[in-house]
Coordinates of C-alpha atoms in Angstrom, one line a residue:
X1 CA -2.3 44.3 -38.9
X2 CA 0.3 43.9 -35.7
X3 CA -2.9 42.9 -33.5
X4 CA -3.8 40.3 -36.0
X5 CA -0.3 38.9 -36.3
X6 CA 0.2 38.8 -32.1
X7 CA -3.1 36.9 -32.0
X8 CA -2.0 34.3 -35.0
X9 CA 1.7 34.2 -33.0
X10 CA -0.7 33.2 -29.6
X11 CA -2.9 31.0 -31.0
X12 CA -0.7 28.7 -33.3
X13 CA 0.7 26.7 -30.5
X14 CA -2.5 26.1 -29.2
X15 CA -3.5 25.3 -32.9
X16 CA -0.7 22.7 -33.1
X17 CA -2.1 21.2 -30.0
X18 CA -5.9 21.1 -30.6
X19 CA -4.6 19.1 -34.0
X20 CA -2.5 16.8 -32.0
X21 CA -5.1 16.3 -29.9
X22 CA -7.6 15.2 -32.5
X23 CA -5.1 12.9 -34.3
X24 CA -5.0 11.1 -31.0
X25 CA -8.3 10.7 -30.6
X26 CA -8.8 9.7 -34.3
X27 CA -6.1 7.2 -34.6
X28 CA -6.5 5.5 -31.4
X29 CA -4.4 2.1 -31.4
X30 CA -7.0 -0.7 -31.9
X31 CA -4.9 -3.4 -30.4
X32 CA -6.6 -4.4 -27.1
X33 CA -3.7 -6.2 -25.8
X34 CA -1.5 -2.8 -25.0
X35 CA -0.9 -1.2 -21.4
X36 CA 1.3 2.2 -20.5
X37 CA 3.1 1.6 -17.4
X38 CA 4.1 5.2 -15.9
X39 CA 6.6 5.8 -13.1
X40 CA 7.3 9.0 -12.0
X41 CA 10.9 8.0 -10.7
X42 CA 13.7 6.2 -11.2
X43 CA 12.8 3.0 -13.8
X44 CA 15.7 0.8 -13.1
X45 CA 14.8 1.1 -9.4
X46 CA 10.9 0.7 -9.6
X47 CA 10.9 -3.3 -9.5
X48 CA 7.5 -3.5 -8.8
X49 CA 6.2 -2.0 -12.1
X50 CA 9.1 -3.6 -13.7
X51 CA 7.8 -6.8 -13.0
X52 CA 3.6 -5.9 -14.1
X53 CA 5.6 -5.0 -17.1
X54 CA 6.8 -8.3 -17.8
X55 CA 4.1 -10.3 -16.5
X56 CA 1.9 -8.0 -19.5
X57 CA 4.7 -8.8 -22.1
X58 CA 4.0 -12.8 -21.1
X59 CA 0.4 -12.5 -22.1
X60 CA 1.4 -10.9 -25.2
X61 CA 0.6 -7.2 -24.5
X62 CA 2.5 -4.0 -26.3
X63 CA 4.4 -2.2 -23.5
X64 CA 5.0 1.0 -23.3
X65 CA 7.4 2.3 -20.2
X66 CA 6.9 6.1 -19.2
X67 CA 9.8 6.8 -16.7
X68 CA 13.2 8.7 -15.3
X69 CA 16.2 7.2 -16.5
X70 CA 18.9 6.3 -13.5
X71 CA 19.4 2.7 -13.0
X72 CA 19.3 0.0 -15.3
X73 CA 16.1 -1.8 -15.9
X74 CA 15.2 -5.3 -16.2
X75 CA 17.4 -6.8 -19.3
X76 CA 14.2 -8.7 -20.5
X77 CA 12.0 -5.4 -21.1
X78 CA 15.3 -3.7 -22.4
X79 CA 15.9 -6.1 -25.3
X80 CA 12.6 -7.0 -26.3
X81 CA 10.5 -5.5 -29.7
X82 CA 7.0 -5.4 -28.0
X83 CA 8.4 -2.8 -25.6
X84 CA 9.1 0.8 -25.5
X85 CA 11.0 2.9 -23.3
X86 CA 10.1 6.7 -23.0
X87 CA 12.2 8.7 -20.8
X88 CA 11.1 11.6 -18.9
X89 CA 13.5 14.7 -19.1
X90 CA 14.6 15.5 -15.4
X91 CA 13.8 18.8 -14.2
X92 CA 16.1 22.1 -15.2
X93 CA 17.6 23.5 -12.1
X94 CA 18.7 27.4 -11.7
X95 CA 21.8 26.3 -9.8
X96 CA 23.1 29.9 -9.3
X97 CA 20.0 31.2 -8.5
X98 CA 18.9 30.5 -4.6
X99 CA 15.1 30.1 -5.0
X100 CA 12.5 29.4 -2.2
X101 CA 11.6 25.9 -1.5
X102 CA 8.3 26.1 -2.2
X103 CA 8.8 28.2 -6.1
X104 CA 11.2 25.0 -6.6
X105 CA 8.8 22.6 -6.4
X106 CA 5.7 24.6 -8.0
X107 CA 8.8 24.7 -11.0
X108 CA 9.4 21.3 -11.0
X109 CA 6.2 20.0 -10.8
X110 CA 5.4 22.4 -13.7
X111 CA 8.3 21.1 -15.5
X112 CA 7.0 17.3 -14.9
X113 CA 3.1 17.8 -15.8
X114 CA 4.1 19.4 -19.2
X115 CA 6.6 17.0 -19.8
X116 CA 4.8 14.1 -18.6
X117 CA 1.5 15.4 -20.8
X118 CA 3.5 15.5 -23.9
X119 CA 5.1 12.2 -23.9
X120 CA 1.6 10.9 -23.1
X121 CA 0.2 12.5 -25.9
X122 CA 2.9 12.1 -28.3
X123 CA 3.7 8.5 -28.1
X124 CA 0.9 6.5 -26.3
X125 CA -1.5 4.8 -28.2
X126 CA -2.0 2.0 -25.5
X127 CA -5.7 1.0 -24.3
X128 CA -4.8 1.3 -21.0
X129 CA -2.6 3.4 -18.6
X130 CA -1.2 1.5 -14.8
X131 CA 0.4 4.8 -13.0
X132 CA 2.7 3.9 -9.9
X133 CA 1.8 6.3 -6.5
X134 CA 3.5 7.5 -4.9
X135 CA 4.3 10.1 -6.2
X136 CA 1.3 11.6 -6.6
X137 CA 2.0 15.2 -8.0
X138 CA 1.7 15.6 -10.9
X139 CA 1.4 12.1 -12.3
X140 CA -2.6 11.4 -10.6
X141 CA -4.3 14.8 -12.5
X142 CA -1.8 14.6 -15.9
X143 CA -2.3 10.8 -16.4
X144 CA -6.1 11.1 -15.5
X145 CA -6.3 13.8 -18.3
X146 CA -4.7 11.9 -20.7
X147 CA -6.5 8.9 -20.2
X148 CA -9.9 11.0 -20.0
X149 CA -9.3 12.4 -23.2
X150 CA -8.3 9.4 -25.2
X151 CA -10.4 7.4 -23.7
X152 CA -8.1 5.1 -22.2
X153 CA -8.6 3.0 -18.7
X154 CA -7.1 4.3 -16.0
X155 CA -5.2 2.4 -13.7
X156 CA -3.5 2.9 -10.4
X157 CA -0.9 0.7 -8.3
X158 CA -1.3 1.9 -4.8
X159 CA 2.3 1.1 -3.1
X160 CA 1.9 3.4 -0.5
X161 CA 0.0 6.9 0.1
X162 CA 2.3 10.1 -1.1
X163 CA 1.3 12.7 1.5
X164 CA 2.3 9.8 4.1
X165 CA 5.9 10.1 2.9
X166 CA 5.4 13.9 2.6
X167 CA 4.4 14.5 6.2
X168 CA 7.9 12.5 7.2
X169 CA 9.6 15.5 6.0
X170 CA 7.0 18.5 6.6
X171 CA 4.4 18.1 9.4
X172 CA 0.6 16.1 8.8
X173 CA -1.1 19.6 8.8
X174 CA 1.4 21.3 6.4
X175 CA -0.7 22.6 3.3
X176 CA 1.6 21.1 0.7
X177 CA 0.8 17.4 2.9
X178 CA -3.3 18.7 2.7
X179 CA -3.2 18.8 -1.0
X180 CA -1.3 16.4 -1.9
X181 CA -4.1 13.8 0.2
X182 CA -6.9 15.5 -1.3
X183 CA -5.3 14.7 -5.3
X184 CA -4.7 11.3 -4.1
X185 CA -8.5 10.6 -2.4
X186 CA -9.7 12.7 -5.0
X187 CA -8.3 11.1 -8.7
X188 CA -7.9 7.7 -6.7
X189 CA -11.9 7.1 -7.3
X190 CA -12.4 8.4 -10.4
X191 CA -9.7 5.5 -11.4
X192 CA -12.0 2.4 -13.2
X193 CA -9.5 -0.1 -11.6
X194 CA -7.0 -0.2 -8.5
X195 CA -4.3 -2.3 -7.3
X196 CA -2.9 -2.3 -4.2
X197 CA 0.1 -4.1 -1.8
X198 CA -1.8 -5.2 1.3
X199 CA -5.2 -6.3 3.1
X200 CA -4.8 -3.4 5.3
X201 CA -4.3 -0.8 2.7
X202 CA -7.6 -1.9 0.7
X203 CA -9.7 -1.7 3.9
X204 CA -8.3 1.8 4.2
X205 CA -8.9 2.6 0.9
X206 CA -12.0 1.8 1.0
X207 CA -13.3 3.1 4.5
X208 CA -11.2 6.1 4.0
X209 CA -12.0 7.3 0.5
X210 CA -14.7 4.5 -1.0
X211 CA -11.9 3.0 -3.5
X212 CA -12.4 -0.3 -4.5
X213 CA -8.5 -1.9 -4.6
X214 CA -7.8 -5.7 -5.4
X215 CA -4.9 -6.8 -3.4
X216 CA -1.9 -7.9 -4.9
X217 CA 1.2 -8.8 -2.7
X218 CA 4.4 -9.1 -3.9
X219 CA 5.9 -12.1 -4.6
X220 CA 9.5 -12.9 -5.6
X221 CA 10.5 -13.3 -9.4
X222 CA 12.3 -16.5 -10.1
X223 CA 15.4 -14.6 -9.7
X224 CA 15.4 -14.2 -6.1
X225 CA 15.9 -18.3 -5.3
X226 CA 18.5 -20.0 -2.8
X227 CA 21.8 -20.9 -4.3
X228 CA 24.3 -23.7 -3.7
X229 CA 27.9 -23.3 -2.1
X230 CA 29.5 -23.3 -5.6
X231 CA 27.6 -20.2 -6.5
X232 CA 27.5 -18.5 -3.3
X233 CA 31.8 -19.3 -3.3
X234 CA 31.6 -17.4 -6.9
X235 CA 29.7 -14.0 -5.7
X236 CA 31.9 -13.8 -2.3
X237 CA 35.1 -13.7 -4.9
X238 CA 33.9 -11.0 -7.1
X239 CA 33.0 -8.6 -4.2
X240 CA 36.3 -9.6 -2.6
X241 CA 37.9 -8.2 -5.7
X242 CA 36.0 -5.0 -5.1
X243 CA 35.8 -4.7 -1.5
X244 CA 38.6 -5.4 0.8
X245 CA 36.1 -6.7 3.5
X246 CA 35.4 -9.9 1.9
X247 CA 39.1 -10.2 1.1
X248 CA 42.0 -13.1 2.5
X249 CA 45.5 -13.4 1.7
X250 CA 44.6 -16.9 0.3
X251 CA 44.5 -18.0 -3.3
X252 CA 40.9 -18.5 -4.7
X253 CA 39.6 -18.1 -1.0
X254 CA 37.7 -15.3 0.8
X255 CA 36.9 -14.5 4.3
X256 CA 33.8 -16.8 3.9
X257 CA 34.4 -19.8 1.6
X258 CA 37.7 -21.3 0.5
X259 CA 38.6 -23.9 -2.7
X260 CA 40.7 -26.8 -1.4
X261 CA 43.0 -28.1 -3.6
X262 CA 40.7 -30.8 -5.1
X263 CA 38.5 -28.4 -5.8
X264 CA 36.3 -28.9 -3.3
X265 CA 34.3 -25.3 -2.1
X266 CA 33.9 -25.2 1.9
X267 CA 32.6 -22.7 4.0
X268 CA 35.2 -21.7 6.5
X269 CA 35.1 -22.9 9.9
X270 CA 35.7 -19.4 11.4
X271 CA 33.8 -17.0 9.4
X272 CA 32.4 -14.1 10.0
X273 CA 28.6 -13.8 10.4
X274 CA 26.9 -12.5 7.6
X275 CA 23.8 -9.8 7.4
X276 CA 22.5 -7.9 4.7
X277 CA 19.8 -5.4 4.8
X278 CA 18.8 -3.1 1.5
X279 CA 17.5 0.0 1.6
X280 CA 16.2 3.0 -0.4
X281 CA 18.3 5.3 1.6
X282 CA 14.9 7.9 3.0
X283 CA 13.1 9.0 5.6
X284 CA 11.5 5.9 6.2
X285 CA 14.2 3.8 7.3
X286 CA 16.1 4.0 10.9
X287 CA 19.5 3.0 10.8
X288 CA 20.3 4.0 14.0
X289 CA 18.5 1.0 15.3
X290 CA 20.9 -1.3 13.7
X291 CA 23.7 0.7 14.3
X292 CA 23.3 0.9 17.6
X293 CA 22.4 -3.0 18.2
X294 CA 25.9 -2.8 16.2
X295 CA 27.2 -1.0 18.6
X296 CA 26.3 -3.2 21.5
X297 CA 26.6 -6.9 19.4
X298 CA 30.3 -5.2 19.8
X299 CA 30.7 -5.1 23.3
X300 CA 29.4 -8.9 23.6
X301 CA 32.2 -9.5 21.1
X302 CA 34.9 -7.8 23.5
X303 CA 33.9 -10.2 26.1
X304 CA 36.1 -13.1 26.4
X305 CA 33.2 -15.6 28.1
X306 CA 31.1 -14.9 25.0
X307 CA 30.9 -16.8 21.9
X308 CA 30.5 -14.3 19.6
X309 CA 31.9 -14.3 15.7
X310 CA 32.3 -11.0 13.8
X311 CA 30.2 -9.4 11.9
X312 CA 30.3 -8.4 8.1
X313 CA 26.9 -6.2 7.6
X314 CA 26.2 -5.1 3.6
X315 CA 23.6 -2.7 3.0
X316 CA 22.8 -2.0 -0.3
X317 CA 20.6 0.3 -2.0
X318 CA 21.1 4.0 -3.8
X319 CA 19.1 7.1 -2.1
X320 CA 19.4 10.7 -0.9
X321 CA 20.7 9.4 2.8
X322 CA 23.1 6.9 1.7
X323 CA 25.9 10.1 2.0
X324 CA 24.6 10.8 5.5
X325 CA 25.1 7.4 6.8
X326 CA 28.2 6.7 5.0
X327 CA 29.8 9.4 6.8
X328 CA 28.7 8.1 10.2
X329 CA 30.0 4.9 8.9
X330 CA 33.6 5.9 8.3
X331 CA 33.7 8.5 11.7
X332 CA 33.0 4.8 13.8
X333 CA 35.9 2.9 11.6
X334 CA 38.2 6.3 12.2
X335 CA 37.7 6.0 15.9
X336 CA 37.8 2.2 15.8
X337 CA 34.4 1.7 17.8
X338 CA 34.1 -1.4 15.7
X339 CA 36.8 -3.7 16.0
X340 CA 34.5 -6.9 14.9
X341 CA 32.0 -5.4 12.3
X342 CA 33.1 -4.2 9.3
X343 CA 29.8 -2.4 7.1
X344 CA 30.0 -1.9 3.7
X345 CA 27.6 -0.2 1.1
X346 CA 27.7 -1.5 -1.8
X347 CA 25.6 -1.0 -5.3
X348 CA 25.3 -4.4 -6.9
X349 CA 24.5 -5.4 -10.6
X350 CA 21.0 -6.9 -11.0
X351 CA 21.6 -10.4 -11.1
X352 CA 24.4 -10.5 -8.3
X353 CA 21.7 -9.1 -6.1
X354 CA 19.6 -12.3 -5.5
X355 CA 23.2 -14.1 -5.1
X356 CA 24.1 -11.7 -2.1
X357 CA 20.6 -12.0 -0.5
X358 CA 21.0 -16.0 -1.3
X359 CA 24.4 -16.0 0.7
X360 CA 23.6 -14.4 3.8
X361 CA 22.9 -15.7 7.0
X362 CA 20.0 -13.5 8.1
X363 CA 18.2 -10.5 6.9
X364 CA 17.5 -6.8 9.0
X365 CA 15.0 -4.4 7.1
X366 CA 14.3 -1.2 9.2
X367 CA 11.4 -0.4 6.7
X368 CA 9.3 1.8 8.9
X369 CA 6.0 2.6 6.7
X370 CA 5.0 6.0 6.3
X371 CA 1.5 4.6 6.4
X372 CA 1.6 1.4 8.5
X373 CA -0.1 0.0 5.2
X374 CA 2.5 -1.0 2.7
X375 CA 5.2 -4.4 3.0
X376 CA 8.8 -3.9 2.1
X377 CA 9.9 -5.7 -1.1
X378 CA 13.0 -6.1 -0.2
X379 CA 11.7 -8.7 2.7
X380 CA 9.8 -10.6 -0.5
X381 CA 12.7 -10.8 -2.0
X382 CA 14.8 -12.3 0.9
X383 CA 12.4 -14.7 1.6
X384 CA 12.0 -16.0 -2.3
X385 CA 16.4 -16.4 -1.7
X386 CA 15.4 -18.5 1.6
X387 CA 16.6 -15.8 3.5
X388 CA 15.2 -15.3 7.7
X389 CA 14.8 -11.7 8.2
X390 CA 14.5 -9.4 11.5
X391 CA 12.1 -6.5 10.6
X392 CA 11.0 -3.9 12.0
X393 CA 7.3 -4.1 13.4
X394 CA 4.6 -2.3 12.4
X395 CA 0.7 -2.8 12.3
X396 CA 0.5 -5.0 9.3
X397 CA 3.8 -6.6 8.8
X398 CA 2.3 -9.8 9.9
X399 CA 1.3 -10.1 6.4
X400 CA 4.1 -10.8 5.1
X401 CA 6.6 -11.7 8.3
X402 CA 5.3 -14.1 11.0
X403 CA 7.3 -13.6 14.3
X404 CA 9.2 -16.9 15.3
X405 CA 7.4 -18.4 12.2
X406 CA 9.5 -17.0 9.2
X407 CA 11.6 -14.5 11.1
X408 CA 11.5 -12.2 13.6
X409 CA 9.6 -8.5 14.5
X410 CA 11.4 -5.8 16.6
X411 CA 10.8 -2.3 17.4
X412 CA 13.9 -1.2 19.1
X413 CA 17.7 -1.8 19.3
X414 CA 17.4 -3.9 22.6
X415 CA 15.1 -6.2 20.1
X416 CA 17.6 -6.4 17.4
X417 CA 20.7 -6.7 19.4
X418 CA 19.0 -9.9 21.1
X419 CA 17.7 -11.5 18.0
X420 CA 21.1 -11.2 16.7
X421 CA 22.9 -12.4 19.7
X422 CA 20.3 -15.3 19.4
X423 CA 21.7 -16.0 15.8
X424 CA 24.7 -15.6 16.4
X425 CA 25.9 -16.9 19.5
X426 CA 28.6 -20.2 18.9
X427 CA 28.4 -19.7 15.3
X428 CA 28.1 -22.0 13.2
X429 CA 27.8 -24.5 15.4
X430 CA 24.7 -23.0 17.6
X431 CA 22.3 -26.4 17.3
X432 CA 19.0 -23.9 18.9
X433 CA 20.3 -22.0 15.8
X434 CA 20.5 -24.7 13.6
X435 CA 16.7 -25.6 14.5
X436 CA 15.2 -22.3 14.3
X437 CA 17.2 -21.8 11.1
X438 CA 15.6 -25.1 9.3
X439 CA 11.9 -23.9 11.0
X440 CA 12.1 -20.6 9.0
X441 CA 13.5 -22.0 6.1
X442 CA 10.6 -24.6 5.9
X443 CA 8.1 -22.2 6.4
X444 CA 10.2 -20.0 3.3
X445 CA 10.2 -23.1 1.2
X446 CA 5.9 -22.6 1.5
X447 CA 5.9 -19.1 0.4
X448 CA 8.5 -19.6 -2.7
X449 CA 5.7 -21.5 -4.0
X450 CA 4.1 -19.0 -5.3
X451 CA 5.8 -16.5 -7.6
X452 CA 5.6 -12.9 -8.7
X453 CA 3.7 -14.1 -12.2
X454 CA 1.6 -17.0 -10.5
X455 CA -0.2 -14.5 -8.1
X456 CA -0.1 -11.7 -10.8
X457 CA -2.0 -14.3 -13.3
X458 CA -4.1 -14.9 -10.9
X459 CA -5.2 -11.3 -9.5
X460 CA -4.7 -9.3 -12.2
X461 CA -5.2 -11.1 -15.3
X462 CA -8.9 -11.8 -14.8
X463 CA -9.2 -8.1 -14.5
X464 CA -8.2 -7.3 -17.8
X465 CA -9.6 -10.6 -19.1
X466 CA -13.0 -9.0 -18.3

């Protein structure tokens, strides 16, 4: 009788789930028009799938969102009745305990698949499922499951390759970086329809692994536009309420724009210059490159028979380095190695984002690739505020960034100190800077023409139209 009651005690969960199971596969959601967007990571900071989301919700799909809380998402998906948000439950950690590395992340990813496979389950009745990779563990194998058992089209956005960004922090032959490129080769073709973020990474795809990817590059939401001086005057005083940096001991003025007394908005003669970069704080991104060009923009600065203004730099962003380089930050301030650049790292609200980006004067992103295959968004979005970026080269950034077209390539800080001295030099009043200013901007003008949900409609609609 004990035997019999041990196996009953085993076998009811696994009861409960066979049931569940069936229900789901009995009352599948007839509506055709409904998509599952997963994300593995941080919603609010996962623009990209944000933005299929409401491209979807404009051609009148049911949305549901499977992600990590953290950052805010778009206010449009938040508020609206034909989407739901499911949140993912972040991993337990034994923070008393000192575990291995390696029994941390078989928990964790143990944690994720089960959690994962039970929102899925639970809650998605959608007739198709777009997953974001990276990362590829465990979201490729529990969202091919899911989708294999409800009979639901499987969809994956290739940003980037996940044992890529693995290797940066382990080695290309570590077995953790192995596996992790044979689940991504592996569910990647047994996908029925891929996306991905550039020429170059289809033609791998395909040559590599025989996956058949439709490009789609990003584009810029309306959002992300140029502003005039009125709104650029009202950003620069909120963040000089914040951050000291941007601050003046003038009435309704800041250290870049001033309100005469007729209420006319200037921008002040002797400024600072102003670049921004944004980042995601990771392996992937050298900021000792700029800081070092920093370092020697300085010294031109020192010299009296050089025209040089100062420099305000902003980099934005959240991201398991930003500690790191903030401290590196504040040891340069302590010492007073920078007497005429001032850095600050701020995390900005949504929608004063674009308005930053919009009031620079030039862009830096040190955006290396992992792979050499994907483009950095935050240069789409630079470009879509009319912003001229310097970026860091790699083998297919001239996709997106057309040295001495739209902006400039570099590879190392003699680069990026030289393109900046070139921007800089006589500020404002540089007229080879003017020039090359209204050349980049012409050629941004072009590529503002066509929008996040213009190329979207274009690339993926028919797909699902089909």
């Amino acid at each position: 009788m004990s035997d019999m009651l041990l196996i009953v005690s085993f076998l009811s969960p696994l009861l409960i789930f066979i049931r569940i199971l069936v229900t789901l596969l009995r009352n599948k959601n007839s509506r055709k028009k409904s998509i599952c967007i997963v994300v593995l990571g941080d919603l609010g900071r996962s623009p990209r799938m944000q933005y299929h989301a409401k491209s979807f919700l404009n051609e009148g799909y049911h949305i549901d969102l499977v992600a990590y809380p953290g950052s805010d998402p778009l206010s449009t998906l938040v508020k609206n009745s034909f989407v739901k948000i499911h949140y993912l439950k972040p991993t337990p950690l034994f923070n008393n305990i000192a575990l291995p590395k390696l029994l941390i992340y078989v928990w964790k990813t143990i944690w994720q698949s089960i959690n994962l496979l039970w929102i899925l389950l639970i809650n998605i009745r959608s007739s198709s499922l777009m997953l974001q990779n990276p990362p590829a563990i465990p979201s490729l194998p529990v969202c091919w499951l899911f989708c294999r058992l409800s009979s639901t089209e499987f969809i994956i956005d290739w940003h980037n390759y996940a044992y890529s960004i693995m290797a940066l922090s382990l080695s290309p032959n570590h077995p953790l970086v192995k596996i992790t490129k044979f689940i991504e080769s592996y569910f990647g073709k047994k996908a029925d329809k891929n996306f991905c973020v550039t020429l170059a990474m289809k033609n791998d795809l395909n040559d590599k692994w025989t996956i058949n990817a439709n490009v789609l590059y990003d584009r810029p939401p309306k959002i992300f536009k140029p502003i005039d001086l009125e709104e650029k005057h009202a950003i620069m005083m909120k963040l000089s309420k914040k951050y000291q940096e941007f601050s003046v001991n003038e009435d309704d003025a800041c250290i870049f724009t001033e309100k005469l007394s007729n209420g006319e908005i200037k921008l002040k003669e002797n400024r600072p210059g102003f670049i921004v970069s944004s980042t995601s704080w990771t392996e992937d991104e050298d900021f000792s490159i700029l800081f070092d060009a920093l370092n020697e923009y300085e010294s031109c600065c020192s010299n009296e028979n050089l025209n040089y203004p100062d420099l305000i730099c902003v980099i934005t962003g959240k991201g398991p380095l930003k500690d790191f380089w903030n401290k590196l930050i504040n040891e340069k301030i302590k010492r007073k190695e920078w007497q005429h650049i001032k850095v600050v790292t701020p995390w900005l609200e949504n929608q004063d984002y674009p308005k930053l980006l919009a009031s620079a004067d030039l862009g830096v992103c040190l955006h290396k690739s992992s792979s050499g295959l994907d483009l950095p968004m935050k240069v789409v979005d630079m470009f879509g505020c009319g912003l001229p970026v310097c970026a860091y080269n790699f083998k297919c950034l001239d996709e997106l960034v057309k040295h001495n077209e739209n902006g400039f390539h570099f590879t190392n800080k003699q680069q990026l100190c030289q393109q900046l001295k070139t921007w800089f030099i006589n500020f404002p009043n540089n007229q080879q800077q003017i020039e090359l200013n209204k050349k980049f901007k012409d050629e941004l003008n072009k590529f503002q023409e066509l929008r996040w949900h213009g190329n979207w409609s274009s690339v993926v609609l028919p797909c699902f139209n089909n």
